[in-house]
Coordinates of C-alpha atoms in Angstrom, one line a residue:
Chain P
X835 CA 0.0 0.0 0.0
X836 CA 2.8 2.4 0.9
X837 CA 4.4 1.8 -2.5
X838 CA 1.1 2.3 -4.3
X839 CA 0.5 5.7 -2.6
X840 CA 4.0 6.8 -3.2
X841 CA 3.9 6.0 -6.9
X842 CA 0.5 7.5 -7.2
X843 CA 1.7 10.8 -5.8
X844 CA 4.7 10.9 -8.1
X845 CA 2.7 10.0 -11.2
X846 CA 0.0 12.5 -10.2
X847 CA 2.4 15.4 -9.9
X848 CA 4.3 14.8 -13.1
X849 CA 1.1 14.1 -15.0
X850 CA -0.2 17.4 -13.6
X851 CA 2.9 19.1 -14.9
X852 CA 2.6 17.6 -18.4
X853 CA -1.1 18.2 -18.7
X854 CA -0.4 21.9 -18.1
X855 CA 1.2 21.8 -21.6
X856 CA -2.1 20.5 -23.0
X857 CA -0.6 17.5 -24.9
X858 CA -2.5 15.6 -27.5
X859 CA -0.7 12.4 -26.4
X860 CA 0.6 11.4 -22.9
X861 CA 2.0 8.0 -22.0
X862 CA 3.0 6.8 -18.5
X863 CA 5.1 3.6 -18.3
X864 CA 5.9 2.0 -14.9
X865 CA 8.4 -0.8 -14.3
X866 CA 8.7 -2.1 -10.8
X867 CA 11.3 -4.4 -9.2
X868 CA 11.4 -5.5 -5.5
X869 CA 14.0 -2.8 -4.7
X870 CA 13.0 0.0 -6.9
X871 CA 11.0 1.4 -9.8
X872 CA 11.3 3.3 -13.0
X873 CA 8.6 5.6 -14.3
X874 CA 8.7 7.1 -17.8
X875 CA 6.5 9.9 -19.1
X876 CA 6.2 10.8 -22.7
X877 CA 4.2 13.6 -24.3
X878 CA 4.1 15.2 -27.7
X879 CA 5.3 18.6 -26.8
X880 CA 9.1 19.2 -27.4
X881 CA 10.6 21.7 -25.0
X882 CA 13.4 24.2 -25.4
X883 CA 16.8 23.5 -23.9
X884 CA 16.1 26.2 -21.2
X885 CA 12.8 24.5 -20.2
X886 CA 14.5 21.1 -20.1
X887 CA 17.2 22.5 -17.9
X888 CA 14.6 24.0 -15.5
X889 CA 12.7 20.7 -15.3
X890 CA 15.9 18.8 -14.7
X891 CA 17.0 21.2 -12.0
X892 CA 13.6 20.8 -10.2
X893 CA 13.8 17.0 -10.3
X894 CA 17.4 16.7 -9.3
X895 CA 17.9 18.9 -6.2
X896 CA 21.5 19.8 -5.3
X897 CA 21.3 18.1 -1.9
X898 CA 19.0 15.6 -0.1
X899 CA 16.2 17.3 1.9
X900 CA 14.6 14.6 4.1
X901 CA 12.9 17.2 6.2
X902 CA 11.0 18.5 3.2
X903 CA 10.5 15.2 1.3
X904 CA 8.7 13.2 4.0
X905 CA 6.5 16.1 5.2
X906 CA 5.8 18.5 2.3
X907 CA 6.3 15.7 -0.2
X908 CA 2.8 14.5 0.8
X909 CA 1.4 17.4 -1.2
X910 CA 2.7 15.9 -4.5
X911 CA 0.0 14.7 -6.8
X912 CA -2.9 16.0 -4.7
X913 CA -3.7 19.4 -6.1
X914 CA -4.5 19.2 -9.8
X915 CA -6.1 22.6 -9.7
X916 CA -2.9 24.5 -9.1
X917 CA 0.5 24.7 -10.8
X918 CA 2.5 21.5 -10.7
X919 CA 5.6 21.6 -8.5
X920 CA 8.2 19.2 -9.7
X921 CA 10.6 19.9 -6.8
X922 CA 8.1 18.0 -4.5
X923 CA 9.1 15.0 -6.6
X924 CA 12.8 15.8 -6.8
X925 CA 13.3 15.4 -3.0
X926 CA 11.7 11.9 -3.1
X927 CA 13.5 10.1 -5.9
X928 CA 17.0 8.9 -6.6
X929 CA 17.4 10.5 -10.0
X930 CA 15.6 11.9 -13.0
X931 CA 16.5 12.3 -16.6
X932 CA 14.8 14.8 -18.9
X933 CA 15.2 15.0 -22.6
X934 CA 13.3 15.6 -25.8
X935 CA 12.4 12.3 -27.5
X936 CA 11.4 11.9 -31.1
X937 CA 7.9 13.2 -30.5
X938 CA 8.1 15.3 -27.4
X939 CA 9.3 15.5 -23.8
X940 CA 10.5 12.4 -22.0
X941 CA 10.9 12.3 -18.2
X942 CA 12.4 9.3 -16.5
X943 CA 12.2 8.9 -12.7
X944 CA 14.3 6.4 -10.8
X945 CA 13.3 5.5 -7.2
X946 CA 14.0 2.8 -4.8
X947 CA 15.9 1.5 -1.8
X948 CA 19.6 1.6 -1.3
X949 CA 19.9 -1.8 -2.9
X950 CA 18.2 -0.4 -6.0
X951 CA 20.0 -1.3 -9.3
X952 CA 19.0 0.6 -12.3
X953 CA 20.6 -2.0 -14.5
X954 CA 17.5 -4.1 -14.0
X955 CA 15.6 -1.6 -16.2
X956 CA 16.0 -1.7 -19.9
X957 CA 13.2 0.5 -21.1
X958 CA 15.2 3.7 -21.7
X959 CA 18.4 2.2 -22.9
X960 CA 19.7 4.0 -26.0
X961 CA 21.9 2.3 -28.5
Chain H
X726 CA 28.8 21.7 5.6
X727 CA 28.7 24.4 3.1
X728 CA 29.7 28.0 3.7
X729 CA 26.2 29.4 3.6
X730 CA 25.0 26.8 6.2
X731 CA 28.0 27.6 8.4
X732 CA 27.0 31.3 8.3
X733 CA 23.5 30.4 9.5
X734 CA 24.9 28.3 12.3
X735 CA 27.1 31.2 13.3
X736 CA 24.2 33.7 13.2
X737 CA 22.0 31.5 15.3
X738 CA 24.8 30.7 17.8
X739 CA 25.4 34.4 18.1
X740 CA 21.7 35.1 18.8
X741 CA 21.4 32.3 21.3
X742 CA 24.7 33.3 23.1
X743 CA 23.6 36.9 23.2
X744 CA 20.3 36.0 24.7
X745 CA 21.9 33.8 27.3
X746 CA 24.6 36.3 28.3
X747 CA 22.1 39.2 28.4
X748 CA 19.8 37.2 30.5
X749 CA 22.6 36.4 33.0
X750 CA 23.8 40.0 33.0
X751 CA 20.3 41.3 33.7
X752 CA 19.4 39.0 36.6
X753 CA 22.6 37.3 37.7
X754 CA 23.5 33.7 37.0
X755 CA 21.8 32.1 40.1
X756 CA 18.6 34.2 39.9
X757 CA 18.2 33.6 36.1
X758 CA 18.7 29.8 36.5
X759 CA 16.3 29.7 39.5
X760 CA 13.7 31.7 37.6
X761 CA 14.1 29.7 34.4
X762 CA 13.5 26.5 36.5
X763 CA 10.4 28.1 38.0
X764 CA 9.2 29.0 34.5
X765 CA 9.1 25.3 33.6
X766 CA 6.1 24.8 35.9
X767 CA 4.0 27.6 34.3
X768 CA 0.9 26.5 32.5
X769 CA 2.1 28.5 29.5
X770 CA -1.4 28.6 27.9
X771 CA -2.1 31.6 25.8
X772 CA -1.3 34.4 26.6
X773 CA 1.4 34.1 29.3
X774 CA 4.1 36.7 28.8
X775 CA 7.3 35.3 30.2
X776 CA 8.9 38.7 30.4
X777 CA 6.7 39.4 33.4
X778 CA 8.8 36.9 35.3
X779 CA 11.9 38.9 34.3
X780 CA 13.2 39.9 30.9
X781 CA 16.5 38.1 31.6
X782 CA 14.6 35.0 32.5
X783 CA 12.6 35.1 29.3
X784 CA 15.8 35.7 27.3
X785 CA 17.6 32.9 29.0
X786 CA 14.7 30.5 28.5
X787 CA 14.6 31.4 24.8
X788 CA 18.4 30.7 24.6
X789 CA 18.0 27.3 26.2
X790 CA 15.2 26.3 23.9
X791 CA 17.0 27.7 20.9
X792 CA 20.1 25.7 21.8
X793 CA 18.0 22.5 22.0
X794 CA 16.5 23.1 18.6
X795 CA 19.9 23.9 17.0
X796 CA 21.5 20.8 18.5
X797 CA 18.6 18.7 17.2
X798 CA 18.9 20.0 13.7
X799 CA 22.6 19.4 13.7
X800 CA 22.3 15.9 15.0
X801 CA 19.3 15.1 12.8
X802 CA 21.7 15.8 9.8
X803 CA 19.2 18.0 8.0
X804 CA 20.5 21.1 6.5
X805 CA 20.2 24.4 8.3
X806 CA 18.3 26.4 5.6
X807 CA 15.0 28.2 5.2
X808 CA 12.7 25.6 6.7
X809 CA 14.9 24.6 9.7
X810 CA 15.8 28.3 10.4
X811 CA 12.1 29.1 10.4
X812 CA 11.4 26.3 12.9
X813 CA 14.2 27.3 15.3
X814 CA 13.5 31.0 15.2
X815 CA 9.8 30.4 15.7
X816 CA 10.3 28.2 18.7
X817 CA 12.7 30.7 20.2
X818 CA 10.1 33.4 19.7
X819 CA 7.5 31.4 21.4
X820 CA 9.9 30.8 24.3
X821 CA 9.2 34.3 25.3
X822 CA 5.6 33.3 26.0
X823 CA 5.0 29.6 26.2
X824 CA 7.8 27.2 25.2
X825 CA 10.2 25.8 27.8
X826 CA 12.6 22.9 27.7
X827 CA 10.2 20.9 29.9
X828 CA 7.2 21.3 27.7
X829 CA 9.1 20.9 24.4
X830 CA 11.0 17.6 25.1
X831 CA 8.0 15.2 25.5
X832 CA 6.5 16.5 22.2
X833 CA 9.7 16.2 20.3
X834 CA 10.2 12.7 21.8
X835 CA 6.7 11.7 20.7
X836 CA 7.5 12.7 17.1
X837 CA 10.8 10.8 17.3
X838 CA 8.9 7.7 18.4
X839 CA 6.5 8.2 15.4
X840 CA 9.6 8.4 13.1
X841 CA 10.9 5.1 14.5
X842 CA 7.6 3.5 14.1
X843 CA 7.3 4.6 10.5
X844 CA 10.9 3.5 9.8
X845 CA 12.0 7.1 9.0
X846 CA 14.9 9.1 10.2
X847 CA 14.2 11.7 12.8
X848 CA 15.5 14.3 10.3
X849 CA 12.5 13.5 8.1
X850 CA 10.2 14.6 10.8
X851 CA 12.4 17.3 12.3
X852 CA 10.3 20.2 11.2
X853 CA 7.1 18.6 12.6
X854 CA 9.0 17.9 15.9
X855 CA 10.2 21.5 16.2
X856 CA 7.0 23.2 15.2
X857 CA 5.0 20.6 17.2
X858 CA 6.3 22.2 20.4
X859 CA 3.3 24.5 19.9
X860 CA 1.4 22.1 22.0
X861 CA 3.8 22.7 24.9
X862 CA 1.1 24.1 27.2
X863 CA -0.7 20.8 27.0
X864 CA 2.3 19.2 28.8
X865 CA 2.8 21.7 31.5
X866 CA -0.9 22.4 32.1
X867 CA -1.5 18.7 32.7
X868 CA 1.6 18.4 34.9
X869 CA 1.0 21.3 37.2
X870 CA -2.4 22.9 36.8
X871 CA -5.2 20.3 37.0
X872 CA -5.1 19.8 40.7
X873 CA -4.0 16.2 40.8
X874 CA -1.1 15.0 43.0
X875 CA 2.2 15.6 41.2
X876 CA 2.9 11.9 41.3
X877 CA 0.0 11.4 39.0
X878 CA -0.1 14.7 37.0
X879 CA 3.6 14.7 35.9
X880 CA 3.4 11.3 34.3
X881 CA 0.1 12.3 32.8
X882 CA 1.6 15.4 31.2
X883 CA 4.6 13.4 29.9
X884 CA 2.4 10.7 28.4
X885 CA 0.0 13.3 26.9
X886 CA 3.0 15.1 25.3
X887 CA 4.4 11.9 23.9
X888 CA 1.0 10.9 22.6
X889 CA 0.4 14.3 21.0
X890 CA 3.8 14.3 19.4
X891 CA 3.3 10.7 18.2
X892 CA 0.1 11.5 16.2
X893 CA 1.3 14.9 15.0
X894 CA 3.1 13.7 11.8
X895 CA -0.2 12.0 10.7
X896 CA -2.3 15.0 11.4
X897 CA 0.1 17.5 9.9
X898 CA 0.3 15.6 6.7
X899 CA -3.5 15.5 6.3
X900 CA -3.9 19.2 7.2
X901 CA -1.6 20.2 4.3
X902 CA -4.1 18.8 1.9
X903 CA -6.8 21.2 3.3
X904 CA -5.0 24.5 2.5
X905 CA -2.5 23.2 -0.1
X906 CA 0.4 25.0 1.5
X907 CA -1.2 28.4 1.7
X908 CA -1.0 28.5 5.5
X909 CA 2.6 28.7 6.5
X910 CA 2.0 27.6 10.1
X911 CA 0.7 24.2 9.1
X912 CA 1.8 22.4 12.3
X913 CA 0.1 25.2 14.3
X914 CA -3.1 24.4 12.4
X915 CA -2.6 20.7 13.2
X916 CA -1.8 21.4 16.9
X917 CA -5.0 23.5 17.1
X918 CA -6.9 20.5 15.7
X919 CA -5.4 18.2 18.4
X920 CA -5.9 20.9 21.0
X921 CA -9.6 21.0 20.3
X922 CA -9.9 17.4 21.5
X923 CA -7.6 17.8 24.4
X924 CA -9.3 21.0 25.6
X925 CA -12.8 19.5 25.4
X926 CA -11.7 16.5 27.3
X927 CA -10.3 18.7 30.0
X928 CA -13.5 20.8 30.0
X929 CA -15.6 17.6 30.4
X930 CA -13.5 16.6 33.4
X931 CA -13.7 20.2 34.8
X932 CA -9.9 20.6 34.6
X933 CA -9.7 23.6 32.3
X934 CA -9.8 27.1 33.6
X935 CA -10.9 30.0 31.5
X936 CA -8.3 31.9 29.5
X937 CA -6.5 35.0 30.7
X938 CA -4.2 37.5 29.1
X939 CA -0.9 38.1 31.0
X940 CA 0.5 41.0 28.9
X941 CA 3.7 42.9 30.0
X942 CA 3.7 46.6 29.6
X943 CA 6.9 47.8 31.2
X944 CA 9.8 49.0 29.0
X945 CA 13.0 47.0 28.8
X946 CA 15.9 48.4 26.7
X947 CA 17.4 44.9 25.9
X948 CA 14.0 43.7 24.7
X949 CA 13.5 46.9 22.8
X950 CA 16.8 46.6 21.0
X951 CA 16.7 42.8 20.4
X952 CA 14.9 42.8 17.0
X953 CA 16.6 45.8 15.4
X954 CA 20.0 44.7 16.4
X955 CA 19.5 41.1 15.1
X956 CA 17.9 42.5 11.9
X957 CA 20.9 44.9 11.4
X958 CA 23.3 42.0 11.9
X959 CA 21.4 40.1 9.2
X960 CA 21.4 43.0 6.8
X961 CA 25.2 43.7 7.3
X962 CA 25.8 39.9 6.8
X963 CA 23.8 40.0 3.6
X964 CA 26.0 42.8 2.3
X965 CA 29.2 41.0 3.3
X966 CA 28.5 37.5 1.9
X967 CA 27.5 38.9 -1.5
X968 CA 28.1 42.2 -3.3
X969 CA 25.5 44.8 -2.4
X970 CA 24.2 44.9 -6.0
X971 CA 23.7 41.1 -6.0
X972 CA 22.0 41.2 -2.6
X973 CA 19.6 43.9 -3.9
X974 CA 18.9 41.9 -7.0
X975 CA 18.3 38.8 -4.9
X976 CA 16.0 40.6 -2.5
X977 CA 13.9 41.9 -5.4
X978 CA 13.8 38.5 -7.0
X979 CA 12.5 37.0 -3.8
X980 CA 9.7 39.5 -3.6
X981 CA 8.3 38.0 -6.8
X982 CA 7.9 34.5 -5.2
X983 CA 4.4 33.4 -3.9
X984 CA 5.8 31.8 -0.8
X985 CA 3.5 28.8 -0.9
X986 CA 4.8 25.9 1.2
X987 CA 7.4 24.6 0.8
X988 CA 9.5 27.4 -0.7
X989 CA 13.1 27.5 0.7
X990 CA 14.3 31.0 -0.4
X991 CA 17.9 30.0 0.2
X992 CA 17.5 27.4 -2.5
X993 CA 16.9 30.1 -5.1
X994 CA 20.5 31.0 -5.0
X995 CA 19.8 34.5 -3.6
X996 CA 21.5 33.9 -0.2
X997 CA 22.2 37.6 0.5
X998 CA 18.8 38.6 -0.7
X999 CA 17.2 36.1 1.6
X1000 CA 19.1 37.4 4.6
X1001 CA 18.2 40.9 3.6
X1002 CA 14.5 39.9 3.4
X1003 CA 14.6 38.4 6.9
X1004 CA 16.3 41.5 8.3
X1005 CA 14.0 44.0 6.6
X1006 CA 10.9 42.0 7.7
X1007 CA 12.2 42.3 11.3
X1008 CA 12.7 46.1 11.0
X1009 CA 9.4 46.7 9.2
X1010 CA 7.2 44.8 11.7
X1011 CA 9.2 46.2 14.7
X1012 CA 8.4 49.7 13.3
X1013 CA 4.8 48.7 13.0
X1014 CA 4.6 47.7 16.6
X1015 CA 6.1 51.0 17.7
X1016 CA 3.9 52.9 15.3
X1017 CA 0.7 51.5 16.9
X1018 CA 2.1 52.2 20.4
X1019 CA 2.4 48.7 21.7
X1020 CA 5.0 47.7 24.3
X1021 CA 7.8 45.4 23.2
X1022 CA 7.0 42.4 25.4
X1023 CA 7.3 38.6 25.1
X1024 CA 4.4 37.9 22.8
X1025 CA 5.4 40.8 20.5
X1026 CA 9.0 39.5 20.3
X1027 CA 7.5 36.1 19.5
X1028 CA 5.4 37.6 16.7
X1029 CA 8.3 39.5 15.1
X1030 CA 10.7 36.5 15.5
X1031 CA 8.1 34.3 13.7
X1032 CA 7.8 36.8 10.8
X1033 CA 11.6 36.9 10.5
X1034 CA 11.7 33.1 10.9
X1035 CA 9.7 32.7 7.7
X1036 CA 11.6 35.3 5.9
X1037 CA 13.6 32.4 4.4
X1038 CA 10.6 30.1 4.0
X1039 CA 7.5 31.9 2.6
X1040 CA 7.3 35.4 3.8
X1041 CA 8.5 38.5 1.9
X1042 CA 7.9 42.2 2.5
X1043 CA 5.7 42.2 -0.6
X1044 CA 3.4 39.2 0.3
X1045 CA 3.0 40.0 4.0
X1046 CA 1.9 43.7 3.6
X1047 CA -1.6 43.0 2.0
X1048 CA -2.4 40.5 4.8
X1049 CA -1.3 43.1 7.4
X1050 CA -3.4 45.7 5.7
X1051 CA -6.4 43.3 5.9
X1052 CA -6.0 42.9 9.6
X1053 CA -5.6 46.6 10.2
X1054 CA -8.7 47.4 8.1
X1055 CA -10.7 44.7 9.9
X1056 CA -9.5 46.0 13.3
X1057 CA -10.6 49.5 12.4
X1058 CA -13.9 48.3 10.9
X1059 CA -14.8 46.6 14.2
X1060 CA -13.7 49.5 16.3
X1061 CA -10.9 47.6 18.0
X1062 CA -7.6 49.0 19.1
X1063 CA -4.6 48.3 16.9
X1064 CA -2.4 48.0 20.0
X1065 CA -4.7 45.7 21.9
X1066 CA -3.1 42.2 22.4
X1067 CA -5.5 40.4 20.1
X1068 CA -5.4 42.6 17.0
X1069 CA -1.7 43.3 17.4
X1070 CA -0.7 39.7 17.6
X1071 CA -3.1 38.9 14.7
X1072 CA -1.4 41.6 12.7
X1073 CA 2.0 40.0 13.3
X1074 CA 1.0 36.3 13.0
X1075 CA -1.6 36.8 10.2
X1076 CA 1.4 36.8 7.9
X1077 CA 1.0 33.0 8.0
X1078 CA -1.4 33.8 5.1
X1079 CA 1.2 35.6 3.0
X1080 CA 1.2 33.0 0.3
X1081 CA -2.4 33.8 -0.5
X1082 CA -1.3 37.4 -1.3
X1083 CA 1.8 36.1 -3.1
X1084 CA -0.2 33.8 -5.4
X1085 CA -3.6 35.5 -5.8
X1086 CA -2.7 39.2 -5.4
X1087 CA -3.3 42.1 -3.1
X1088 CA -7.1 42.0 -2.8
X1089 CA -7.0 38.3 -1.9
X1090 CA -4.4 39.0 0.7
X1091 CA -6.4 41.9 2.2
X1092 CA -9.5 39.8 2.3
X1093 CA -7.6 36.9 3.9
X1094 CA -6.2 39.2 6.6
X1095 CA -9.6 40.7 7.3
X1096 CA -11.3 37.3 7.7
X1097 CA -8.3 36.0 9.8
X1098 CA -8.8 38.7 12.5
X1099 CA -12.4 37.6 13.0
X1100 CA -11.4 34.0 13.3
X1101 CA -8.4 34.3 15.5
X1102 CA -10.2 36.3 18.2
X1103 CA -12.3 33.2 19.0
X1104 CA -10.2 30.2 18.1
X1105 CA -8.0 30.4 21.2
X1106 CA -11.0 29.6 23.4
X1107 CA -11.8 26.6 21.2
X1108 CA -8.5 24.9 22.1
X1109 CA -8.3 26.4 25.5
X1110 CA -5.0 28.2 24.6
X1111 CA -3.2 24.9 24.5
X1112 CA -2.0 25.6 20.9
X1113 CA 0.6 28.4 21.1
X1114 CA 0.3 28.8 17.3
X1115 CA -3.3 30.0 17.6
X1116 CA -2.9 32.1 14.4
X1117 CA -1.7 29.0 12.6
X1118 CA -4.9 27.3 13.6
X1119 CA -7.1 30.3 12.6
X1120 CA -4.9 30.9 9.5
X1121 CA -5.4 27.2 8.5
X1122 CA -9.2 27.6 8.7
X1123 CA -9.1 30.8 6.7
X1124 CA -6.8 29.4 4.1
X1125 CA -8.8 26.3 3.7
X1126 CA -12.0 28.3 3.1
X1127 CA -10.2 30.5 0.5
X1128 CA -8.6 27.6 -1.2
X1129 CA -11.8 25.6 -1.3
X1130 CA -13.6 28.5 -3.1
X1131 CA -10.7 29.2 -5.4
X1132 CA -10.3 25.6 -6.3
X1133 CA -14.0 25.3 -7.1
X1134 CA -13.8 28.3 -9.3
X1135 CA -10.7 27.1 -11.0
X1136 CA -12.1 23.6 -11.7
X1137 CA -15.2 25.0 -13.3
X1138 CA -13.9 26.7 -16.4
X1139 CA -16.4 26.0 -19.2
X1140 CA -14.1 27.3 -21.8
X1141 CA -11.7 24.4 -21.2
X1142 CA -14.4 21.7 -21.4
X1143 CA -14.4 19.2 -24.3
X1144 CA -16.6 20.4 -27.1
X1145 CA -19.8 18.5 -27.7

């Protein structure tokens, strides 16, 4: 249940953010392992380099903020009526990558325990 | 530890040391320790101005509580930044009229137990633990003021504090959803909610006396100078750590932020600008207190400290002024005195609603401030003064109402419906 709520919050907040761009297509892909998870988001709205840098910065904070993650992180994914706040997600995940894919924006979130091994995930591998 | 964090540690250590030394100088080391020990047994329900027991005593008490908070933050391995600075300065401010070491420790321990049960680090709940000391009066009221033998009442107070602290993370998380981060004193809102149940239980058992206002009116030079001196130190530091031009640019950039929780202004990269914002907020609201002719006493210091506390975590000069204007207008409309305890403290603490002005504009801020005054005048009696952050409780109710209406309006936009 804990994992379900956590994933729901993360997916809700990022989806809120992507829907603000009014995309015609939005795909969410989840891959879970016992020690972690990988969530990918794709839409059909390419962003500028500046926008991508801003999104990346919000999702990858400079330092860990446990005091904000556990408490204020609860607000993530709960308020679709207001502007999305990706930093609420950034404090709670291990890493995020942000890039323009062939069709639009692609966001990958990596989360999990200390034993988490991203090598178990193959979805985003680029040749 | 980074340079910016070290500077914050140095500033807080300076403040705590200055308070302790001034307290000792004012009343002498033995007297100040004796008085501070005696203060631990005070009920501390709203409004109990600790400066009435001695300005030095109140200062020394604030120093001891501040030291506890700073040590906790250090050992919890969370960064000393906007949020933690806000918690420490707020608790120190309330140590001038409510918080003591004795009534803080059981609540903090209760939150620590909750963190252990949830398999989290204490650092994860550190903000809830520090702000949770708002329920301090619950501990000391039960320990010393319900007429039971001390052998029974002291354990009862301890267990109640532990229990309140234990449930606080759960309540605080849920309360955030009500106002969506537009009430800065969210734990105060949560403590008021818990206080409602505790107060009514005490009323049912006839163990709750009616509220009284203990409001110091005598002049004290150290107390008078405390806020402006600390504000000036912050302003000078802001000009030393960064070039004055950069500090000014940072300060102006911060004024554009809404302040909605959680917004750590130090994270914006405007370090000097944030320190300047805190210092200017202190000077501005200190000047307001003098302008309305109020004495500088414990609760007033608590109010100004709390405004400064959130100067790095949600409050700016720009987003607090509309809310203050709302309280002033409401005070005048209902023919109250601007320097009476209720309206004055409401003017200072109403800035909990600053994010409403920051996000929705000046009119919304004024309306929120006006409604807040009406609420805050009665909410203390609801929780029997057990929640020191009464304005956080009233602010939470006001923000929840505003956000519910705005949310309904925002989610009913026919122009964005699918076409039929």
